[in-house]
XYZ file of C-alpha atoms in Angstrom:
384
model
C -4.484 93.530 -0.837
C -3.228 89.871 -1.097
C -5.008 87.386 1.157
C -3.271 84.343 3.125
C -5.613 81.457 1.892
C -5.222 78.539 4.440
C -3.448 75.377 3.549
C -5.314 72.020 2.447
C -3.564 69.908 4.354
C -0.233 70.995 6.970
C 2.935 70.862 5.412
C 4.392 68.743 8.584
C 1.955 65.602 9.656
C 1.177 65.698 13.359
C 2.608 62.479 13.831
C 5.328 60.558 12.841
C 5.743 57.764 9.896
C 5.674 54.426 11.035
C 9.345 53.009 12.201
C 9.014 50.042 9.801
C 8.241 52.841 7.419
C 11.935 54.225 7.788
C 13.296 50.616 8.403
C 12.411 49.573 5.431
C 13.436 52.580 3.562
C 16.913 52.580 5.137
C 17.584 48.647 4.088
C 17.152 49.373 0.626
C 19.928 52.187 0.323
C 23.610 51.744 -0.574
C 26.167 53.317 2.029
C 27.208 56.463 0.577
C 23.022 57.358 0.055
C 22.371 56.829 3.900
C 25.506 58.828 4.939
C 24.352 61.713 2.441
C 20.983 61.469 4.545
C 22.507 62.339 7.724
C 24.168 65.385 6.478
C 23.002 69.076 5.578
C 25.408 71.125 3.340
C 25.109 75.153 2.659
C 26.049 75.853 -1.046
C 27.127 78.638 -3.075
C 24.024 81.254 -5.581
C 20.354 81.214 -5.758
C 19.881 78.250 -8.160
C 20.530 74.826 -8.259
C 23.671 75.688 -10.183
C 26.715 73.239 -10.808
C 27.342 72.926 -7.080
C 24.179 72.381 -5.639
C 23.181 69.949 -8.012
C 26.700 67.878 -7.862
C 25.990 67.601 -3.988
C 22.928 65.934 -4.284
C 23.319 64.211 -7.592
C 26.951 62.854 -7.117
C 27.669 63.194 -3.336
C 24.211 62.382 -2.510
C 24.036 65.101 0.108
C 20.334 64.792 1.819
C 19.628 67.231 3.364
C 20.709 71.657 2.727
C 20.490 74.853 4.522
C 20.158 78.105 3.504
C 21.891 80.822 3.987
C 21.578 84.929 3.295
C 24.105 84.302 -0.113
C 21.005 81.699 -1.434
C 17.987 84.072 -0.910
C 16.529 86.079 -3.261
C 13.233 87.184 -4.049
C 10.384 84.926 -2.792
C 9.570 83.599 -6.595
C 13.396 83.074 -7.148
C 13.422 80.890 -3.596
C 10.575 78.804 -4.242
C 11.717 77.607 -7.912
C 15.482 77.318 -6.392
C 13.735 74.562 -3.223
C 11.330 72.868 -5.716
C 14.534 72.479 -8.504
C 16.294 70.946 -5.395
C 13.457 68.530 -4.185
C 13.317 67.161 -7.659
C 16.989 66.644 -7.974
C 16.991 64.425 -4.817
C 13.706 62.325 -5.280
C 15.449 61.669 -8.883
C 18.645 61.027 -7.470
C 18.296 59.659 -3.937
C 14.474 58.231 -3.692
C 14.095 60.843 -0.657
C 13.250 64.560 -0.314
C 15.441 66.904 1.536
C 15.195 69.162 4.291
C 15.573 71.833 3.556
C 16.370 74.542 6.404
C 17.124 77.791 7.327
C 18.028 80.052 10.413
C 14.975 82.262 10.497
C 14.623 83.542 14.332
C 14.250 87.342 13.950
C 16.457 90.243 14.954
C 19.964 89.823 13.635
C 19.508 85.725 12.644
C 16.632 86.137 9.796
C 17.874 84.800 6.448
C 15.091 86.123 4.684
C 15.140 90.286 3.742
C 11.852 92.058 2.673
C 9.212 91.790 0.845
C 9.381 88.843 3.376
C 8.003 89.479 6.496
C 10.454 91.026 9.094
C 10.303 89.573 12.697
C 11.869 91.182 16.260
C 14.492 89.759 18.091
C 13.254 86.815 20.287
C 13.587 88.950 23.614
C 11.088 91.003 21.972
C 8.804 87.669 22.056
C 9.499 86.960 25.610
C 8.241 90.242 26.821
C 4.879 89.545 24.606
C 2.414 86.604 26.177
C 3.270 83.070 24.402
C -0.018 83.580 22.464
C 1.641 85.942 20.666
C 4.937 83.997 20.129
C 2.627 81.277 18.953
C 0.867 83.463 16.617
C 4.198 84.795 15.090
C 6.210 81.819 14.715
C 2.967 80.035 12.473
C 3.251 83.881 9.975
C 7.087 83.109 9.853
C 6.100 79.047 8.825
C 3.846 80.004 6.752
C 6.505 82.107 4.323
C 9.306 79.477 4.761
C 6.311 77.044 3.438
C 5.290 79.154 0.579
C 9.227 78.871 -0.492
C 9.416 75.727 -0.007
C 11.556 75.450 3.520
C 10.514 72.803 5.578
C 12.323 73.469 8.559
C 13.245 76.703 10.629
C 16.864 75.941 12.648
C 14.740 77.886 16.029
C 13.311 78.622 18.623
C 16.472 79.069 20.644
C 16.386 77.920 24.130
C 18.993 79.006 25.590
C 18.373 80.893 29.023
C 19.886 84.323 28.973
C 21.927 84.594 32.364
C 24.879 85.998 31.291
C 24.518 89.534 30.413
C 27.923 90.188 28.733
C 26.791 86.734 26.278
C 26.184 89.029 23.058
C 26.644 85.414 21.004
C 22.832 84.964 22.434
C 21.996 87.864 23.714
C 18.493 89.093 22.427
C 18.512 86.058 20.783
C 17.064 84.308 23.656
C 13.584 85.104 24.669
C 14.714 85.840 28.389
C 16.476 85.324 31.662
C 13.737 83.894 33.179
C 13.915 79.698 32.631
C 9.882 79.378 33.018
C 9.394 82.244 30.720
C 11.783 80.639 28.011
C 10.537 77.157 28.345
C 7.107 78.712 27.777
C 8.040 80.501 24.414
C 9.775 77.749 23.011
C 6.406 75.653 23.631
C 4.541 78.164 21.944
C 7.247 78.723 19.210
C 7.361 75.008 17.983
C 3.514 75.142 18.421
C 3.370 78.032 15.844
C 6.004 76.753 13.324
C 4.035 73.343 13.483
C 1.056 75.354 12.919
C 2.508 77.088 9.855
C 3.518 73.693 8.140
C 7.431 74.049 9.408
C 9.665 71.602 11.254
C 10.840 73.174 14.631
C 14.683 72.580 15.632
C 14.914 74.035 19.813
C 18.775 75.004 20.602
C 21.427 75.227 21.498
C 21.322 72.211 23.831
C 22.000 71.854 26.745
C 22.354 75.512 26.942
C 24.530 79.026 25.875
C 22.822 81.558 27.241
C 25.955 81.855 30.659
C 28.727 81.365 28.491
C 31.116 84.276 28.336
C 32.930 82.767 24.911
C 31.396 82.706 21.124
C 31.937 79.173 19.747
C 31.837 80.573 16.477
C 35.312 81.234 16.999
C 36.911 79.213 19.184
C 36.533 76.440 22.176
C 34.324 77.411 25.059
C 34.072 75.711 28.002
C 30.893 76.157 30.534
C 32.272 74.795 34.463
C 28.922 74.918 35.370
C 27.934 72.042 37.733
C 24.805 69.991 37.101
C 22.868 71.217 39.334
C 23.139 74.712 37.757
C 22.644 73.071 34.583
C 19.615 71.786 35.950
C 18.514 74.765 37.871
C 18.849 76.680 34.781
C 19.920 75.682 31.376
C 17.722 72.347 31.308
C 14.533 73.494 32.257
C 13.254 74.753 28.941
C 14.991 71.689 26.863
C 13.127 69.429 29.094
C 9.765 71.089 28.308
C 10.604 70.955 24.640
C 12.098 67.334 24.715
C 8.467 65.803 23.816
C 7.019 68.111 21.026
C 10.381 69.555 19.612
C 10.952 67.515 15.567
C 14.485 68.369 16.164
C 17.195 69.306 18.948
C 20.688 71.455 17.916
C 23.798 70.239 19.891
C 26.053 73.547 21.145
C 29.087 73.487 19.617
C 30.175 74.241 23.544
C 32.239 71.825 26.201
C 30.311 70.634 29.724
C 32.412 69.894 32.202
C 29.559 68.605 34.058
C 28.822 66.429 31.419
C 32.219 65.263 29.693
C 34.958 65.689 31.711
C 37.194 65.516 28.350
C 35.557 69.169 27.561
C 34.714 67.586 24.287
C 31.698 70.228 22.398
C 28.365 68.922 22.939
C 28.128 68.238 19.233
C 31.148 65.572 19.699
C 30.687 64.367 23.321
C 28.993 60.907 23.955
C 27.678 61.378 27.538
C 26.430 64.733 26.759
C 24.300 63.173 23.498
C 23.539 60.220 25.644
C 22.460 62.465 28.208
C 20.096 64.097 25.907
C 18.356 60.601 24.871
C 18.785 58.871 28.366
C 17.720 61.625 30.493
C 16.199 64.769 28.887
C 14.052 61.948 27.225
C 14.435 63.304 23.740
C 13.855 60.589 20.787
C 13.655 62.955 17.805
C 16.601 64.007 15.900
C 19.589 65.487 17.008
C 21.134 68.327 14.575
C 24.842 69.208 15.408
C 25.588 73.275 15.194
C 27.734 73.374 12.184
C 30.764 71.785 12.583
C 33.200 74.302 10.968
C 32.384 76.683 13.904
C 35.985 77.664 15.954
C 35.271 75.439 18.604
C 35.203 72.353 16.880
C 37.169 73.315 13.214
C 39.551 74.737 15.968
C 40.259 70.889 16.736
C 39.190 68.740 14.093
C 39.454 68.623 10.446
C 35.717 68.139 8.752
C 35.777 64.656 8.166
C 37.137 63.730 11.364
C 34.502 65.677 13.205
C 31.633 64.638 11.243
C 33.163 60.992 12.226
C 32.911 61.939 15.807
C 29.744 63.559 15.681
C 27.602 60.492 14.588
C 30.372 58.304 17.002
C 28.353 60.484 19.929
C 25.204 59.868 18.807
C 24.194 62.597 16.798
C 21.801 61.609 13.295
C 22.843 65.231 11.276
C 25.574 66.632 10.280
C 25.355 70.189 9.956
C 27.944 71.888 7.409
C 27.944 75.489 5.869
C 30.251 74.523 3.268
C 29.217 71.802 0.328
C 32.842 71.647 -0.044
C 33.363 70.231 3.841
C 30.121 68.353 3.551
C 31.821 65.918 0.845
C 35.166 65.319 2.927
C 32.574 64.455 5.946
C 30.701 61.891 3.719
C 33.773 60.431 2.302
C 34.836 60.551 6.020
C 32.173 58.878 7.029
C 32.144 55.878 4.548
C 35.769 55.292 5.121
C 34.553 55.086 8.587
C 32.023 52.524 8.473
C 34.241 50.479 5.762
C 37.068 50.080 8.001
C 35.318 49.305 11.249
C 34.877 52.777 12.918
C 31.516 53.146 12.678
C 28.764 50.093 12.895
C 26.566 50.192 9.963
C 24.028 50.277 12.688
C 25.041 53.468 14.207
C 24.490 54.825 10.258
C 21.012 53.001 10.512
C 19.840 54.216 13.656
C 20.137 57.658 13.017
C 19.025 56.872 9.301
C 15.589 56.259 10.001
C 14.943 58.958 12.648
C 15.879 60.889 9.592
C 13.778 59.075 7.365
C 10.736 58.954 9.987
C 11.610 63.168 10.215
C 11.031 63.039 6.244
C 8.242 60.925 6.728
C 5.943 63.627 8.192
C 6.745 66.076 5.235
C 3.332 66.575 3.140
C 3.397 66.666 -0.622
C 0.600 69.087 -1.007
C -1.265 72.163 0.684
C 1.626 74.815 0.630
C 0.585 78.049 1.494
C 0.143 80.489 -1.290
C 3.611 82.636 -3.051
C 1.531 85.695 -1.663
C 1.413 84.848 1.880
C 4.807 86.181 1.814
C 4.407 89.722 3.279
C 1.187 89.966 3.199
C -0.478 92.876 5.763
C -2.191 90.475 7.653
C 1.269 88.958 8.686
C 2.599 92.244 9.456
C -0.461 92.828 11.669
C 0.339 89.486 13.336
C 3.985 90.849 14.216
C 3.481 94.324 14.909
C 0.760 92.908 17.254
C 3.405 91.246 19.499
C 5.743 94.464 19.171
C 3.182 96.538 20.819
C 2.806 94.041 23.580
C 6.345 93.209 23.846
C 7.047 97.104 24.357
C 5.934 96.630 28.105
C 9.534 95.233 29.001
């Protein structure tokens, strides 16, 4: 039976790179390189084919995500993320991140012989050692494919029952309970070598509309926010690498119902209040709520405008039009070059943490001892 053997060194540092690090980095780069590192684009097949390459060798596109249509067998994976890191050092002096939605239940990207992981309410009715335990197995295969960050745990508080957007996504209804899986959930996935991203902030779980196809709006006060919603994105706020805006209005927060993705006060909110200084990932932005609205380009404008540092795009094709966007934006005044650099060298800092060595092992992938790990928490999730 294949063995897991442990990794030299983690995948993702402990701590971050030094800000001068980034600083310095971030001088050095022409405009259309530093927009292309504050955007992540899906693409089209399963190798760095004409598309995939043109992003990051013409558009300059920093960052990707992966989707189901760009996963393939673990061996075909790993040589499609390394052909993609050396495309962007060569092109753009900086790796990528490279992401993808890997939660369990209905939002896991990757089929077998990878590992296959329960829905997160599954995880909430296990103890958080056993979250822990799971999320570092499902780093540890995203590592040995070369993805470097996992777009979970979700945090959102399930206290609408009729919400099937979130639904078993979200490891309860119980705000304690959730803040304590995500802990041990971006403890794991740091474990395993993988950047954590907590969402959907500041919260989904008592919406009754899917933002995937249309505006929602959440009248909530702030106090139920707070009551509620907040309580497990303030836990993560210090450990999390990265926070995903909802693509959903506040009223509480920005009385122009504006989706948290595109609204100042609730980004600044985020920063200012919640405390978090990492980097902020925007939901994709062709989602109803906002494509509903705004054209690519002009929300991608908007986005950064709030104070978000990545754009998040499922089409390469509405990635460009946000860079171009973008540098029309900061040409002609819109945007201050150093809104671009601020978020910049979060990014860079982000990147800065990414090892160059000690990735797990191709045959981690599957392997029975990561089974073991999950069907571990199923049996003691089964007491719900």
């Amino acid at each position: 039976s294949p063995t897991v053997a442990p990794a030299s060194s983690p995948t993702v540092a402990p701590s971050p790179a030094a800000p001068a690090t980034a600083a310095d980095a971030a001088r050095t780069m022409p405009l259309d390189v530093k927009v292309g590192q504050l955007i992540m684009a899906g693409f089209t097949g399963t190798t760095a084919d004409a598309e995939a390459a043109r992003l990051i060798e013409q558009h300059h596109i920093g960052n990707v995500v992966l989707l189901g249509r760009n996963v393939g067998a673990p061996a075909d994976v790993l040589a499609l993320t390394d052909d993609l890191q050396r495309r962007a050092v060569a092109a753009n002096g900086q790796p990528l991140l490279i992401a993808i939605d890997q939660e369990g239940g209905r939002v896991q990207r990757f089929r077998p012989p990878f590992t296959q992981f329960p829905a997160a309410a599954t995880w909430g009715c296990a103890g958080a050692a056993h979250t822990e335990a799971v999320a570092a197995v499902m780093a540890r295969e995203m590592a040995a494919v070369g993805v470097n960050a996992g777009l979970a745990p979700v945090a959102d508080v399930l206290t609408n029952p009729a919400n099937t957007v979130i639904g078993d996504r979200a490891f309860s209804s119980d705000r304690a309970l959730v803040a304590e899986h995500v802990l041990a959930a971006v403890a794991g996935l740091r474990e395993g070598g993988v950047l954590s991203t907590v969402k959907h902030f500041p919260g989904h779980g008592s919406t009754d509309g899917d933002s995937h196809d249309g505006p929602v709006v959440l009248a909530d006060s702030l106090a139920d926010l707070e009551a509620t919603e907040l309580v497990p994105f303030r836990a993560a706020a210090p450990v999390a690498d990265l926070m995903m805006t909802a693509n959903v209005a506040y009223a509480a927060l920005d009385p122009e119902d504006r989706p948290a993705s595109l609204s100042p006060p609730t980004i600044a909110f985020l920063r200012d209040d919640v405390g978090f200084n990492g980097v902020i990932i925007t939901d994709d932005l062709l989602m109803g709520a906002v494509a509903s609205r705004w054209d690519a380009g002009e929300a991608g404008v908007l986005a950064l405008v709030a104070g978000a540092d990545l754009l998040l795009y499922a089409s390469g094709g509405a990635a460009v039009e946000a860079a171009q966007a973008v540098q029309r934006a900061v040409q002609d005044g819109r945007i201050p070059e150093t809104r671009i650099d601020e978020s910049l060298q979060r990014v860079l800092a982000l990147k800065g943490r990414l090892a160059t060595s000690g990735r797990p092992p191709l045959d981690a992938v599957g392997s029975p001892e990561h089974q073991a790990t999950v069907d571990a928490l199923v049996r003691a999730g089964s007491r719900c």
